[in-house]
Structures are given as C-alpha cells and as structure tokens.
Short mmCIF file of C-alpha atoms and ligand atoms in Angstrom, two decimals:
data_model
loop_
_atom_site.label_atom_id
_atom_site.label_comp_id
_atom_site.label_asym_id
_atom_site.label_seq_id
_atom_site.Cartn_x
_atom_site.Cartn_y
_atom_site.Cartn_z
CA UNK O 1 61.95 19.93 56.74
CA UNK O 2 61.66 22.98 58.76
CA UNK O 3 65.05 24.90 58.81
CA UNK O 4 65.91 25.70 62.48
CA UNK O 5 69.37 25.81 64.16
CA UNK O 6 68.18 26.83 67.54
CA UNK O 7 70.44 25.09 70.22
CA UNK O 8 71.24 22.39 67.55
CA UNK O 9 74.37 20.55 67.75
CA UNK O 10 76.79 20.76 64.87
CA UNK O 11 78.48 17.50 64.46
CA UNK O 12 78.78 16.13 61.05
CA UNK O 13 77.94 17.81 57.68
CA UNK O 14 75.71 14.67 56.91
CA UNK O 15 73.00 16.09 59.46
CA UNK O 16 72.44 19.05 57.09
CA UNK O 17 69.77 18.99 54.18
CA UNK O 18 70.59 20.60 51.04
CA UNK O 19 68.05 23.52 51.90
CA UNK O 20 69.79 23.99 55.33
CA UNK O 21 73.11 24.51 53.24
CA UNK O 22 71.70 26.95 51.08
CA UNK O 23 69.83 28.78 53.92
CA UNK O 24 73.39 29.03 55.78
CA UNK O 25 74.87 30.23 52.57
CA UNK O 26 72.36 33.10 52.19
CA UNK O 27 72.74 34.05 55.87
CA UNK O 28 76.40 34.00 55.42
CA UNK O 29 76.20 36.01 52.57
CA UNK O 30 74.09 38.61 54.21
CA UNK O 31 76.95 38.80 57.01
CA UNK O 32 79.43 39.62 54.15
CA UNK O 33 76.98 42.17 52.88
CA UNK O 34 76.73 43.96 56.13
CA UNK O 35 80.50 44.14 56.37
CA UNK O 36 81.03 45.41 52.52
CA UNK O 37 78.42 48.21 53.19
CA UNK O 38 79.72 49.22 56.54
CA UNK O 39 76.91 47.88 58.69
CA UNK O 40 78.51 45.53 60.82
CA UNK O 41 77.26 47.24 63.88
CA UNK O 42 73.72 46.53 63.17
CA UNK O 43 73.90 43.14 64.81
CA UNK O 44 76.26 44.33 67.65
CA UNK O 45 73.71 43.30 70.51
CA UNK O 46 72.36 40.37 68.92
CA UNK O 47 74.25 37.77 71.22
CA UNK O 48 74.55 40.10 74.19
CA UNK O 49 75.30 38.30 77.41
CA UNK O 50 76.15 35.11 75.34
CA UNK O 51 79.30 33.36 76.03
CA UNK O 52 80.88 30.75 73.70
CA UNK O 53 83.70 28.39 75.20
CA UNK O 54 86.22 27.34 72.82
CA UNK O 55 87.95 23.91 73.75
CA UNK O 56 90.89 23.32 71.40
CA UNK O 57 92.74 20.10 72.17
CA UNK O 58 94.78 20.77 68.80
CA UNK O 59 96.13 23.62 67.28
CA UNK O 60 93.95 26.27 65.45
CA UNK O 61 94.29 29.73 63.85
CA UNK O 62 91.33 30.06 61.71
CA UNK O 63 88.46 28.12 63.35
CA UNK O 64 88.97 29.44 66.87
CA UNK O 65 89.51 32.84 65.80
CA UNK O 66 86.92 33.26 63.16
CA UNK O 67 84.13 31.86 65.76
CA UNK O 68 85.47 34.55 68.35
CA UNK O 69 85.16 37.25 65.81
CA UNK O 70 82.00 36.25 65.02
CA UNK O 71 80.93 35.99 68.69
CA UNK O 72 82.70 39.64 69.28
CA UNK O 73 80.57 41.20 66.39
CA UNK O 74 77.65 40.01 67.60
CA UNK O 75 78.00 41.28 70.91
CA UNK O 76 78.77 38.15 72.80
CA UNK O 77 81.96 36.91 74.63
CA UNK O 78 84.08 34.03 74.54
CA UNK O 79 86.60 31.94 76.80
CA UNK O 80 88.19 28.98 76.79
CA UNK O 81 91.39 27.02 76.09
CA UNK O 82 93.86 26.82 72.94
CA UNK O 83 95.98 23.75 73.68
CA UNK O 84 95.68 21.46 76.75
CA UNK O 85 98.80 22.89 78.24
CA UNK O 86 97.83 24.95 81.39
CA UNK O 87 94.32 22.75 81.67
CA UNK O 88 93.32 19.82 83.86
CA UNK O 89 93.82 17.62 80.76
CA UNK O 90 97.41 17.58 81.76
CA UNK O 91 96.10 15.86 84.69
CA UNK O 92 94.14 13.12 82.89
CA UNK O 93 90.81 14.88 83.22
CA UNK O 94 88.42 13.05 80.81
CA UNK O 95 86.57 14.70 77.92
CA UNK O 96 83.32 14.13 79.85
CA UNK O 97 84.31 15.99 82.70
CA UNK O 98 86.10 18.96 80.98
CA UNK O 99 83.00 19.36 78.69
CA UNK O 100 80.51 19.24 81.91
CA UNK O 101 82.73 21.88 83.50
CA UNK O 102 82.58 24.20 80.57
CA UNK O 103 78.61 23.77 80.78
CA UNK O 104 78.64 24.44 84.46
CA UNK O 105 80.73 27.76 83.54
CA UNK O 106 77.73 29.50 82.31
CA UNK O 107 78.41 29.11 78.67
CA UNK O 108 75.85 28.95 76.00
CA UNK O 109 77.74 27.14 73.41
CA UNK O 110 80.87 25.06 73.15
CA UNK O 111 83.17 24.90 69.98
CA UNK O 112 85.53 22.07 70.28
CA UNK O 113 88.45 20.35 68.39
CA UNK O 114 89.83 17.07 69.40
CA UNK O 115 92.35 14.64 67.91
CA UNK O 116 89.90 11.54 68.38
CA UNK O 117 87.37 10.71 65.63
CA UNK O 118 83.77 10.79 67.12
CA UNK O 119 84.79 13.13 70.23
CA UNK O 120 82.58 15.74 69.27
CA UNK O 121 79.42 13.29 69.27
CA UNK O 122 80.59 12.53 72.61
CA UNK O 123 81.01 16.01 73.73
CA UNK O 124 77.52 16.75 72.48
CA UNK O 125 76.03 13.81 74.26
CA UNK O 126 77.57 15.09 77.55
CA UNK O 127 76.86 18.81 77.26
CA UNK O 128 73.45 20.25 77.82
CA UNK O 129 74.28 23.21 75.69
CA UNK O 130 74.85 23.11 71.86
CA UNK O 131 78.14 21.65 70.73
CA UNK O 132 79.92 22.76 67.58
CA UNK O 133 82.45 20.48 65.95
CA UNK O 134 85.66 22.50 65.17
CA UNK O 135 87.31 19.27 63.85
CA UNK O 136 87.64 15.71 65.35
CA UNK O 137 90.49 13.74 64.38
CA UNK O 138 90.36 12.73 60.67
CA UNK O 139 86.58 12.60 60.84
CA UNK O 140 84.72 15.81 60.28
CA UNK O 141 84.81 19.53 60.20
CA UNK O 142 81.60 20.65 59.23
CA UNK O 143 81.75 24.46 59.72
CA UNK O 144 84.83 24.16 57.49
CA UNK O 145 82.72 22.48 54.75
CA UNK O 146 79.94 25.12 55.27
CA UNK O 147 82.22 28.06 54.86
CA UNK O 148 83.87 26.14 51.74
CA UNK O 149 80.37 25.90 50.17
CA UNK O 150 79.76 29.40 50.96
CA UNK O 151 83.02 30.33 49.15
CA UNK O 152 82.05 28.67 46.07
CA UNK O 153 78.38 29.76 46.37
CA UNK O 154 79.80 33.39 46.38
CA UNK O 155 82.05 32.86 43.61
CA UNK O 156 79.66 31.07 41.40
CA UNK O 157 76.69 33.47 42.15
CA UNK O 158 74.81 30.80 43.80
CA UNK O 159 75.19 27.96 41.41
CA UNK O 160 76.18 24.61 43.15
CA UNK O 161 74.34 22.02 40.80
CA UNK O 162 76.83 20.67 38.15
CA UNK O 163 79.97 21.63 40.13
CA UNK O 164 83.17 19.93 39.24
CA UNK O 165 85.70 20.08 42.04
CA UNK O 166 89.15 18.59 42.13
CA UNK O 167 90.89 17.53 45.45
CA UNK O 168 94.46 17.32 46.08
CA UNK O 169 97.40 17.01 48.77
CA UNK O 170 96.11 14.44 51.52
CA UNK O 171 92.61 13.05 51.12
CA UNK O 172 93.04 10.20 53.61
CA UNK O 173 94.19 11.78 56.98
CA UNK O 174 92.53 15.04 56.69
CA UNK O 175 88.88 15.95 57.91
CA UNK O 176 88.19 18.79 55.54
CA UNK O 177 87.96 16.77 52.07
CA UNK O 178 85.71 14.37 53.86
CA UNK O 179 83.28 17.07 54.96
CA UNK O 180 83.36 19.14 52.08
CA UNK O 181 82.86 16.38 49.62
CA UNK O 182 79.74 15.17 51.74
CA UNK O 183 78.37 18.61 51.73
CA UNK O 184 78.54 18.54 48.10
CA UNK O 185 77.05 15.39 47.50
CA UNK O 186 73.61 17.23 48.25
CA UNK O 187 73.90 18.76 44.90
CA UNK O 188 72.99 17.64 41.60
CA UNK O 189 75.72 16.31 38.91
CA UNK O 190 78.69 16.95 41.15
CA UNK O 191 81.77 15.54 39.93
CA UNK O 192 84.95 15.14 42.10
CA UNK O 193 88.39 14.54 40.71
CA UNK O 194 91.60 13.74 42.57
CA UNK O 195 95.02 13.04 41.97
CA UNK O 196 97.32 12.04 44.90
CA UNK O 197 99.74 9.34 46.17
CA UNK O 198 98.00 6.15 47.05
CA UNK O 199 99.12 6.64 50.74
CA UNK O 200 97.22 10.25 50.72
CA UNK O 201 94.19 9.12 48.65
CA UNK O 202 90.54 8.98 49.01
CA UNK O 203 89.45 6.57 51.83
CA UNK O 204 87.50 3.74 50.44
CA UNK O 205 84.53 4.13 52.79
CA UNK O 206 84.16 7.99 51.65
CA UNK O 207 84.45 6.86 47.94
CA UNK O 208 81.49 4.74 48.53
CA UNK O 209 79.34 7.27 50.46
CA UNK O 210 79.95 9.61 47.70
CA UNK O 211 78.98 7.09 45.00
CA UNK O 212 75.92 6.09 46.84
CA UNK O 213 74.91 9.56 47.00
CA UNK O 214 75.25 10.36 43.20
CA UNK O 215 78.57 11.92 43.14
CA UNK O 216 80.96 10.85 40.07
CA UNK O 217 84.29 10.49 41.66
CA UNK O 218 87.09 10.08 39.28
CA UNK O 219 90.79 9.58 39.94
CA UNK O 220 93.42 11.34 37.58
CA UNK O 221 97.19 10.89 37.16
CA UNK O 222 98.48 14.31 37.31
CA UNK O 223 97.30 17.43 38.77
CA UNK O 224 97.09 19.21 35.46
CA UNK O 225 94.51 16.59 34.21
CA UNK O 226 92.44 17.59 37.18
CA UNK O 227 92.90 21.26 36.45
CA UNK O 228 91.73 20.92 33.00
CA UNK O 229 88.58 19.58 34.28
CA UNK O 230 87.41 21.52 37.27
CA UNK O 231 85.98 24.73 38.56
CA UNK O 232 87.72 24.60 41.87
CA UNK O 233 90.79 22.87 43.10
CA UNK O 234 90.80 22.02 46.81
CA UNK O 235 94.28 21.54 47.96
CA UNK O 236 94.95 20.29 51.28
CA UNK O 237 98.10 19.95 53.75
CA UNK O 238 99.60 16.55 54.31
CA UNK O 239 98.44 15.73 58.04
CA UNK O 240 101.60 14.65 59.43
CA UNK O 241 100.32 14.72 62.85
CA UNK O 242 98.09 11.77 61.94
CA UNK O 243 100.96 9.94 60.45
CA UNK O 244 103.14 8.40 63.14
CA UNK O 245 106.42 7.02 61.78
CA UNK O 246 106.31 9.18 58.60
CA UNK O 247 108.76 12.11 58.19
CA UNK O 248 108.23 15.44 56.77
CA UNK O 249 111.13 14.34 54.33
CA UNK O 250 108.87 11.31 53.21
CA UNK O 251 106.15 13.66 52.48
CA UNK O 252 108.07 16.23 50.60
CA UNK O 253 109.17 13.59 48.14
CA UNK O 254 105.53 12.10 47.91
CA UNK O 255 104.42 15.47 47.18
CA UNK O 256 106.71 16.72 44.56
CA UNK O 257 104.52 16.19 41.54
CA UNK O 258 101.37 17.03 43.34
CA UNK O 259 102.21 20.60 44.70
CA UNK O 260 100.40 23.45 43.27
CA UNK O 261 102.98 25.43 41.47
CA UNK O 262 102.83 28.06 38.62
CA UNK O 263 103.05 25.44 35.89
CA UNK O 264 99.69 23.70 37.28
CA UNK O 265 97.63 26.84 37.18
CA UNK O 266 98.67 28.50 34.25
CA UNK O 267 96.42 28.35 31.43
CA UNK O 268 93.57 27.13 33.67
CA UNK O 269 90.39 28.76 35.00
CA UNK O 270 89.91 26.86 38.20
CA UNK O 271 90.30 28.67 41.30
CA UNK O 272 92.59 27.18 43.92
CA UNK O 273 91.00 26.70 47.64
CA UNK O 274 92.73 25.50 50.71
CA UNK O 275 91.37 25.31 54.35
CA UNK O 276 94.80 26.49 55.46
CA UNK O 277 97.45 26.32 56.89
CA UNK O 278 99.93 25.62 54.12
CA UNK O 279 102.83 23.81 55.56
CA UNK O 280 105.85 26.02 54.74
CA UNK O 281 108.49 23.07 54.38
CA UNK O 282 106.31 20.91 51.99
CA UNK O 283 104.85 24.24 50.33
CA UNK O 284 101.85 22.31 48.62
CA UNK O 285 101.00 25.64 47.28
CA UNK O 286 104.02 27.59 46.01
CA UNK O 287 104.01 31.09 47.36
CA UNK O 288 104.00 32.56 43.77
CA UNK O 289 100.60 30.92 43.11
CA UNK O 290 99.45 33.40 45.73
CA UNK O 291 99.79 36.08 43.72
CA UNK O 292 97.76 34.72 40.78
CA UNK O 293 93.90 35.23 39.93
CA UNK O 294 93.77 31.57 40.79
CA UNK O 295 94.29 32.12 44.44
CA UNK O 296 90.92 32.04 46.53
CA UNK O 297 92.10 30.91 49.72
CA UNK O 298 92.37 34.00 51.63
CA UNK O 299 88.90 35.15 50.46
CA UNK O 300 87.75 31.61 51.62
CA UNK O 301 89.13 32.25 55.09
CA UNK O 302 87.12 35.21 55.42
CA UNK O 303 84.15 33.53 54.67
CA UNK O 304 84.91 31.53 57.50
CA UNK O 305 83.88 34.58 59.62
CA UNK O 306 80.79 35.39 57.89
CA UNK O 307 79.67 31.62 57.96
CA UNK O 308 80.35 31.01 61.64
CA UNK O 309 78.75 34.43 62.48
CA UNK O 310 75.56 33.39 60.84
CA UNK O 311 75.63 30.17 62.25
CA UNK O 312 76.07 31.54 65.85
CA UNK O 313 73.33 34.00 65.09
CA UNK O 314 71.01 31.25 63.93
CA UNK O 315 71.74 28.90 66.79
CA UNK O 316 71.78 31.74 69.63
CA UNK O 317 69.95 34.48 68.63
CA UNK O 318 66.74 33.80 70.55
CA UNK O 319 65.17 34.42 73.84
CA UNK O 320 65.76 32.02 76.71
CA UNK O 321 68.74 29.70 76.98
CA UNK O 322 69.52 26.14 78.37
CA UNK O 323 71.26 26.17 81.76
CA UNK O 324 73.59 23.76 83.33
CA UNK O 325 71.50 21.91 86.06
CA UNK O 326 74.05 19.50 87.42
CA UNK O 327 72.25 16.41 85.62
CA UNK O 328 74.32 13.95 83.44
CA UNK O 329 72.25 11.99 80.56
CA UNK O 330 70.94 8.72 81.64
CA UNK O 331 72.71 6.86 78.77
CA UNK O 332 76.33 8.33 79.50
CA UNK O 333 77.24 4.93 81.16
CA UNK O 334 75.62 2.42 78.98
CA UNK O 335 76.58 1.14 75.66
CA UNK O 336 74.30 -0.98 73.34
CA UNK O 337 77.33 -2.91 72.07
CA UNK O 338 76.65 -6.26 73.84
CA UNK O 339 75.53 -8.76 71.17
CA UNK O 340 73.53 -11.51 73.13
CA UNK O 341 74.03 -14.99 72.36
CA UNK O 342 71.91 -18.27 73.01
CA UNK O 343 72.58 -19.56 76.28
CA UNK O 344 73.05 -23.48 76.15
CA UNK O 345 74.32 -24.20 79.52
CA UNK O 346 77.83 -24.75 80.98
CA UNK O 347 79.86 -26.88 78.89
CA UNK O 348 82.24 -29.18 80.45
CA UNK O 349 85.76 -28.31 79.38
CA UNK O 350 87.11 -31.54 79.61
CA UNK O 351 90.69 -31.98 80.63
CA UNK O 352 91.74 -28.34 79.82
CA UNK O 353 89.72 -26.28 82.43
CA UNK O 354 87.66 -27.40 85.30
CA UNK O 355 84.28 -26.43 85.86
CA UNK O 356 83.40 -23.10 86.79
CA UNK O 357 80.83 -22.22 89.53
CA UNK O 358 80.98 -18.28 89.76
CA UNK O 359 83.02 -16.26 87.43
CA UNK O 360 83.70 -15.35 83.71
CA UNK O 361 84.90 -17.20 80.74
CA UNK O 362 86.46 -14.91 78.14
CA UNK O 363 86.07 -16.82 75.33
CA UNK O 364 86.94 -17.00 71.50
CA UNK O 365 90.01 -15.00 71.75
CA UNK O 366 91.93 -14.32 68.53
CA UNK O 367 94.75 -17.01 68.38
CA UNK O 368 98.12 -15.64 69.24
CA UNK O 369 96.43 -12.87 71.77
CA UNK O 370 96.15 -15.07 74.89
CA UNK O 371 99.33 -13.79 76.43
CA UNK O 372 98.66 -10.26 75.71
CA UNK O 373 95.17 -10.24 77.03
CA UNK O 374 96.05 -12.18 80.14
CA UNK O 375 98.83 -9.52 80.93
CA UNK O 376 96.70 -6.47 80.32
CA UNK O 377 94.11 -7.99 82.62
CA UNK O 378 96.74 -8.76 85.18
CA UNK O 379 93.92 -10.67 87.04
CA UNK O 380 96.06 -12.50 89.65
CA UNK O 381 97.69 -9.39 90.79
CA UNK O 382 94.21 -7.83 91.40
CA UNK O 383 93.47 -10.77 93.60
CA UNK O 384 91.72 -13.10 91.23
CA UNK O 385 92.14 -16.14 89.62
CA UNK O 386 93.43 -16.78 85.96
CA UNK O 387 93.45 -19.67 84.16
CA UNK O 388 94.31 -19.61 80.31
CA UNK O 389 93.90 -22.44 77.96
CA UNK O 390 94.02 -23.02 74.32
CA UNK O 391 91.94 -25.96 72.60
CA UNK O 392 94.41 -26.54 69.53
CA UNK O 393 91.92 -28.24 67.29
CA UNK O 394 89.59 -25.46 67.78
CA UNK O 395 92.14 -22.42 67.79
CA UNK O 396 90.30 -21.22 70.61
CA UNK O 397 92.15 -19.60 73.41
CA UNK O 398 90.02 -18.74 76.36
CA UNK O 399 90.58 -17.25 79.86
CA UNK O 400 88.71 -18.49 83.01
CA UNK O 401 88.59 -16.43 86.22
CA UNK O 402 86.53 -15.98 89.38
CA UNK O 403 86.01 -12.39 88.62
CA UNK O 404 82.12 -12.15 88.38
CA UNK O 405 81.54 -9.32 85.85
CA UNK O 406 84.26 -7.74 84.05
CA UNK O 407 84.26 -3.75 84.31
CA UNK O 408 83.66 -1.90 81.22
CA UNK O 409 87.34 -0.80 80.83
CA UNK O 410 88.50 -4.37 80.97
CA UNK O 411 86.00 -5.41 78.03
CA UNK O 412 87.67 -2.68 76.22
CA UNK O 413 91.18 -3.85 77.06
CA UNK O 414 90.25 -7.11 75.81
CA UNK O 415 88.77 -6.15 72.74
CA UNK O 416 91.44 -3.79 71.57
CA UNK O 417 93.79 -6.76 71.49
CA UNK O 418 91.30 -9.36 70.65
CA UNK O 419 88.13 -8.17 68.71
CA UNK O 420 84.80 -9.43 69.35
CA UNK O 421 85.56 -11.67 72.51
CA UNK O 422 82.77 -13.94 73.92
CA UNK O 423 81.79 -13.19 77.57
CA UNK O 424 80.10 -15.83 79.41
CA UNK O 425 78.85 -15.01 82.93
CA UNK O 426 78.38 -18.18 85.15
CA UNK O 427 76.63 -17.72 88.38
CA UNK O 428 75.85 -20.66 90.55
CA UNK O 429 77.04 -22.89 88.08
CA UNK O 430 74.76 -21.73 85.53
CA UNK O 431 75.28 -19.62 82.38
CA UNK O 432 73.65 -16.30 83.50
CA UNK O 433 74.83 -14.06 80.57
CA UNK O 434 76.50 -14.79 77.18
CA UNK O 435 77.52 -11.88 74.73
CA UNK O 436 79.82 -10.79 72.25
CA UNK O 437 81.52 -7.58 73.15
CA UNK O 438 81.71 -5.29 70.03
CA UNK O 439 83.85 -2.29 69.76
CA UNK O 440 84.19 0.28 67.01
CA UNK O 441 87.16 -0.92 64.74
CA UNK O 442 88.44 2.58 63.77
CA UNK O 443 91.62 2.64 65.71
CA UNK O 444 91.29 6.48 66.08
CA UNK O 445 87.70 6.45 67.48
CA UNK O 446 87.24 7.90 71.11
CA UNK O 447 85.13 4.89 72.03
CA UNK O 448 88.19 2.83 72.06
CA UNK O 449 90.29 5.17 74.62
CA UNK O 450 89.85 3.00 77.77
CA UNK O 451 90.19 6.12 80.27
CA UNK O 452 87.51 8.10 78.52
CA UNK O 453 84.76 5.81 79.50
CA UNK O 454 82.81 6.36 76.23
CA UNK O 455 79.92 3.59 76.15
CA UNK O 456 80.33 1.97 72.81
CA UNK O 457 77.20 2.78 70.76
CA UNK O 458 76.06 1.79 67.32
CA UNK O 459 73.10 2.43 65.27
CA UNK O 460 71.71 0.70 62.25
CA UNK O 461 71.73 2.86 58.96
CA UNK O 462 69.52 0.89 56.71
CA UNK O 463 70.81 -2.27 58.00
CA UNK O 464 74.59 -1.08 57.94
CA UNK O 465 75.94 -1.01 61.41
CA UNK O 466 77.67 2.41 62.60
CA UNK O 467 79.51 3.54 65.40
CA UNK O 468 77.37 6.26 66.89
CA UNK O 469 80.47 8.49 67.39
CA UNK O 470 82.82 8.18 64.44
CA UNK O 471 79.96 6.87 62.30
CA UNK O 472 82.16 4.44 60.49
CA UNK O 473 80.64 1.08 59.27
CA UNK O 474 81.19 -1.78 61.73
CA UNK O 475 81.16 -5.33 60.11
CA UNK O 476 80.08 -8.11 62.53
CA UNK O 477 82.46 -11.10 61.73
CA UNK O 478 82.32 -13.27 64.80
CA UNK O 479 82.40 -16.73 63.17
CA UNK O 480 80.09 -18.32 66.08
CA UNK O 481 77.38 -16.09 65.91
CA UNK O 482 74.28 -17.18 63.98
CA UNK O 483 72.23 -15.14 61.46
CA UNK O 484 69.65 -15.21 63.98
CA UNK O 485 71.51 -13.69 66.87
CA UNK O 486 73.02 -11.05 64.24
CA UNK O 487 69.70 -10.05 62.95
CA UNK O 488 68.30 -9.74 66.39
CA UNK O 489 70.95 -7.57 67.65
CA UNK O 490 70.95 -5.26 64.30
CA UNK O 491 66.89 -5.04 64.83
CA UNK O 492 67.45 -4.04 68.56
CA UNK O 493 69.75 -0.84 67.37
CA UNK O 494 68.34 2.43 66.78
CA UNK O 495 68.06 3.51 63.09
CA UNK O 496 69.69 7.14 63.81
CA UNK O 497 71.63 9.05 66.17
CA UNK O 498 68.98 9.64 68.71
CA UNK O 499 69.44 12.33 71.31
CA UNK O 500 70.63 11.13 74.73
CA UNK O 501 67.86 11.14 77.69
CA UNK O 502 67.98 12.91 80.95
CA UNK O 503 66.86 11.22 84.01
CA UNK O 504 63.41 12.30 85.45
C1 NCD G 601 92.12 22.43 58.83
C2 NCD G 601 91.94 21.54 60.07
O1 NCD G 601 92.24 21.80 61.25
O2 NCD G 601 91.40 20.45 59.71
N1 NCD G 601 92.42 23.84 59.21
C3 NCD G 601 91.25 24.47 59.39
O3 NCD G 601 90.30 24.39 60.07
N2 NCD G 601 91.34 25.37 58.50
C4 NCD G 601 93.10 21.80 57.83
C5 NCD G 601 94.45 21.49 58.29
O4 NCD G 601 94.77 21.67 59.60
O5 NCD G 601 95.45 21.52 57.56
#
C-alpha cells in the first residue's frame, strides 16, 4: 500500500497500516533529531500560510498545545476554541454547522475533540478539509496512540515486535487504551496484560478485536504481576467525566491497590507511560515515582510534539489546498439504516384499531414503552391523531397516527426509547413502505443525539454490521425480520467507510 497522508482524515488508528505507523515513527524521530541537533529552524517555512483550527469541546492541555507547537514550528498558524463557553455551541449550534464554519474560515486542517463517540467521523464527513481526531468520547485518540508507539519505538530502538505492554487505571471509559492497543495489534507477538477493577476493566468488544488480530490478552490479579512480565506499563486516569453517578471517593477506593507507587515499580525494569494528566486526588501515579528511572511519561509527552509536527508536515506540506466552496456533501441528510420489510398489504386490526387510510403505524414497540414513546412524540399537541394500542397476546404495542411520514428526529426519539420499531407508511389505504429503523446501540454515539441530525449509517465489516461513526458492532435483533430480509439489508451496505460524495 502506498504511504500517503496528503489531506487525509485521521479518525481511527485502525485506518493505519503497520507500514504507515512505522513511517510516522521514523518521521517523528526525524523531528526529534532536528530538535536535539539545534536544527528546528530548518522547517520553519514548511507550512507557511497554513492554518490549523482547533475545536476542543472538552478540556485538553497536551493534545491542543502540541498540535499548536507543531504548527508554529513549521511556520503555520492556529486559531480555534478551547472549551465551548464563548462559542455558539452555547446557543445550541450543531457540530455540523460549527465544523462548516471552521472550513469557511479559511482553515487548512481541523483538530477536534468532542465528548460523543463517532463525532469525529461525522466532523470529517461534514468538512471539506482534513480532520484530525483529538479524542472522541471513549472511542478513539489516534494521534495519542501514534505518539505512544513513537515513544516505545524510540525507547526500544525501533523494535515493536514481541512487545509486552501492561495496561492499568481505567481501560473501560478512556480512549487511549483502545487506540494504543489497536495500534499495537499491527505488530507480531504482542502481549497485553492488565490488572484493574471489573468496573474499569477491558471492554469486551475491544478484547475480541485484539484477540482476532492475534494479540494475546491476559488479565492478572495484581499490578506487580503485570509489572513483572512487561516492558512498558501504560497507566491511565479514571475518566470520571464519563461515569455519571460515580464519585471521586468511590474511584479512590477502587484504585487503592492499582495505583502505581514505589512498591509497584521497585525491582522491575518496566517503564511507566501515561497519556497524562494524572488526577491529583486519585494520584494514580504516586509523585515519588516521577523521580525514578521507571518514569517515561514526560518524555512521552514531548514525543507528542514530534509526532504531531511530523503528521502535520506529511498532511499539509505540499502545494495546493482545498478551499471551502459552500457545498455540503450529498449524503449528509440521508442514512442507510432503514431495513426494508416485505409488504403484505394492510392488515385489519380488528377491534383494537380502525383501518388506516393515510398515515403511519409505529409497530412492534418494546412492551412497557408505549406511554414514553407517545409522550415524546406528543402527536396530538402537534395537530395529529394518536391512537395507542396493545394486543395483549402478542405483547405488541403500537401507535397509529395520521401523520404521513415521520421526521428523522421522531424516528430517533422512538428508537432511543424502543429499539428497532417497525414503521408502516400507509397511503390511499395501501401499505406504501415498511421498514425497521436501526439506530446504533452505543448510548454515547453521536448518531443518537437527536438535535445533531446525524443520519444513522452502517457498514458491513466482513458480515458484522458496524456503525459508520463509532464503529461499534450492531446486532440486528428484531424478532419479526426474516433471514432473507436481514441478508438483503446487510448485502446493501457498503463494506467499508466510504468517503461522502459531493453534488455535481
Ligand atoms: C487523554 C485524553 O484526553 O484522552 N489525554 C491526552 O490527550 N493526553 C487522557 C485523559 O484525559 O485521561
């Protein structure tokens, strides 16, 4: 595969090949060399007249400033926002509109961080300039993974095969463990060991992905057990901001035996990495460890500058650039999440509901959700009819309305409360359309945020249906869908995340 980063979106570490990761490691090391030999200025005009827009919806110190430093040292500029206060996000502006504005503002690249999983794929779909993922929810942080790999590469003299890495802290709510472990899965004979509370442990879907790509994943009881058997110990901060209802105190007690203190590093040769910041209250790394030879996380942070500088240089260091031309991609408004069902005509619903002539039946609602769904749709106050019914023996609540087609936002509102509703559109007494509305099941996926208007899209990754945005697997579970209907749907999906198209 040819290695090229010109104007490429950097969304997921899984989009990188082994060769590309190694190429960026070499490029990052070259930047480190220039720095160490006093030749930083040799690239001072490389990105002259280029501008980076940073869009940070979540706090950041290292990611934002290291991209800015990289840009500055290459002669480029940067502008943007750090935190949403003071931006129109406070006025309920969508990600789509804010990203479009940053393209219109004559920027050449966007670095964005956002609390929702999949938000960066969405931003890349919207933008006509390259977009770099600076962290999307608990999903991914690809440039962190690249700088982590660069650090290991530098400390291990380029040897990444046979690597043994330990993970600790919070493997569940963070994005750095996911991206780094997936980056390591490109190399041979990699072993990952981890020790943490169940609540903070390795997510099942990640463990499966790693196993499928040949990484040996082992859970140990204690940190010392891990430390004894690894070259690097990657500690992480419990991501309290992504654990509603959990207090700092709960986490402190969960972490007692998993903190990295002197007793856990003494006698071992493992180097301790951490994406930073360390939480001062939990102190997942005791400050005394900072002064030991095990500490490698500040060097790691500086590799962040070298890696991001190298990446920007590779992406933007060429002639010609894309300009915002006011066009929005054709697909921004349309999902591919409607699983078509065979039409058998309009069934008489007997005594429960009268025959419908023009309107919609929202069928197969999850028992117990009828009230919540009809409340959220609020059809009568919007001037439509609303008949709710439950056929007891079928446990099959449904709603009938004279609204002819439901807006996308209503379909999402229904699906959030009651997954996989069947939607029947009846026109002139005939069933005109019948489909099951699929919505990503990851509660933190941006495609579920009603007001963002992200069209739900899926792709079929060797038969596994995945969300285009957060890439989590989606299991179609509707009891009425036939194998044939399901097969036809999966076959209709793209087999990869295809770029969005622009209207002619
Ligand atoms: C990490 C992040 O934001 O995911 N920080 C970083 O980019 N270095 C880790 C964290 O916040 O714990």
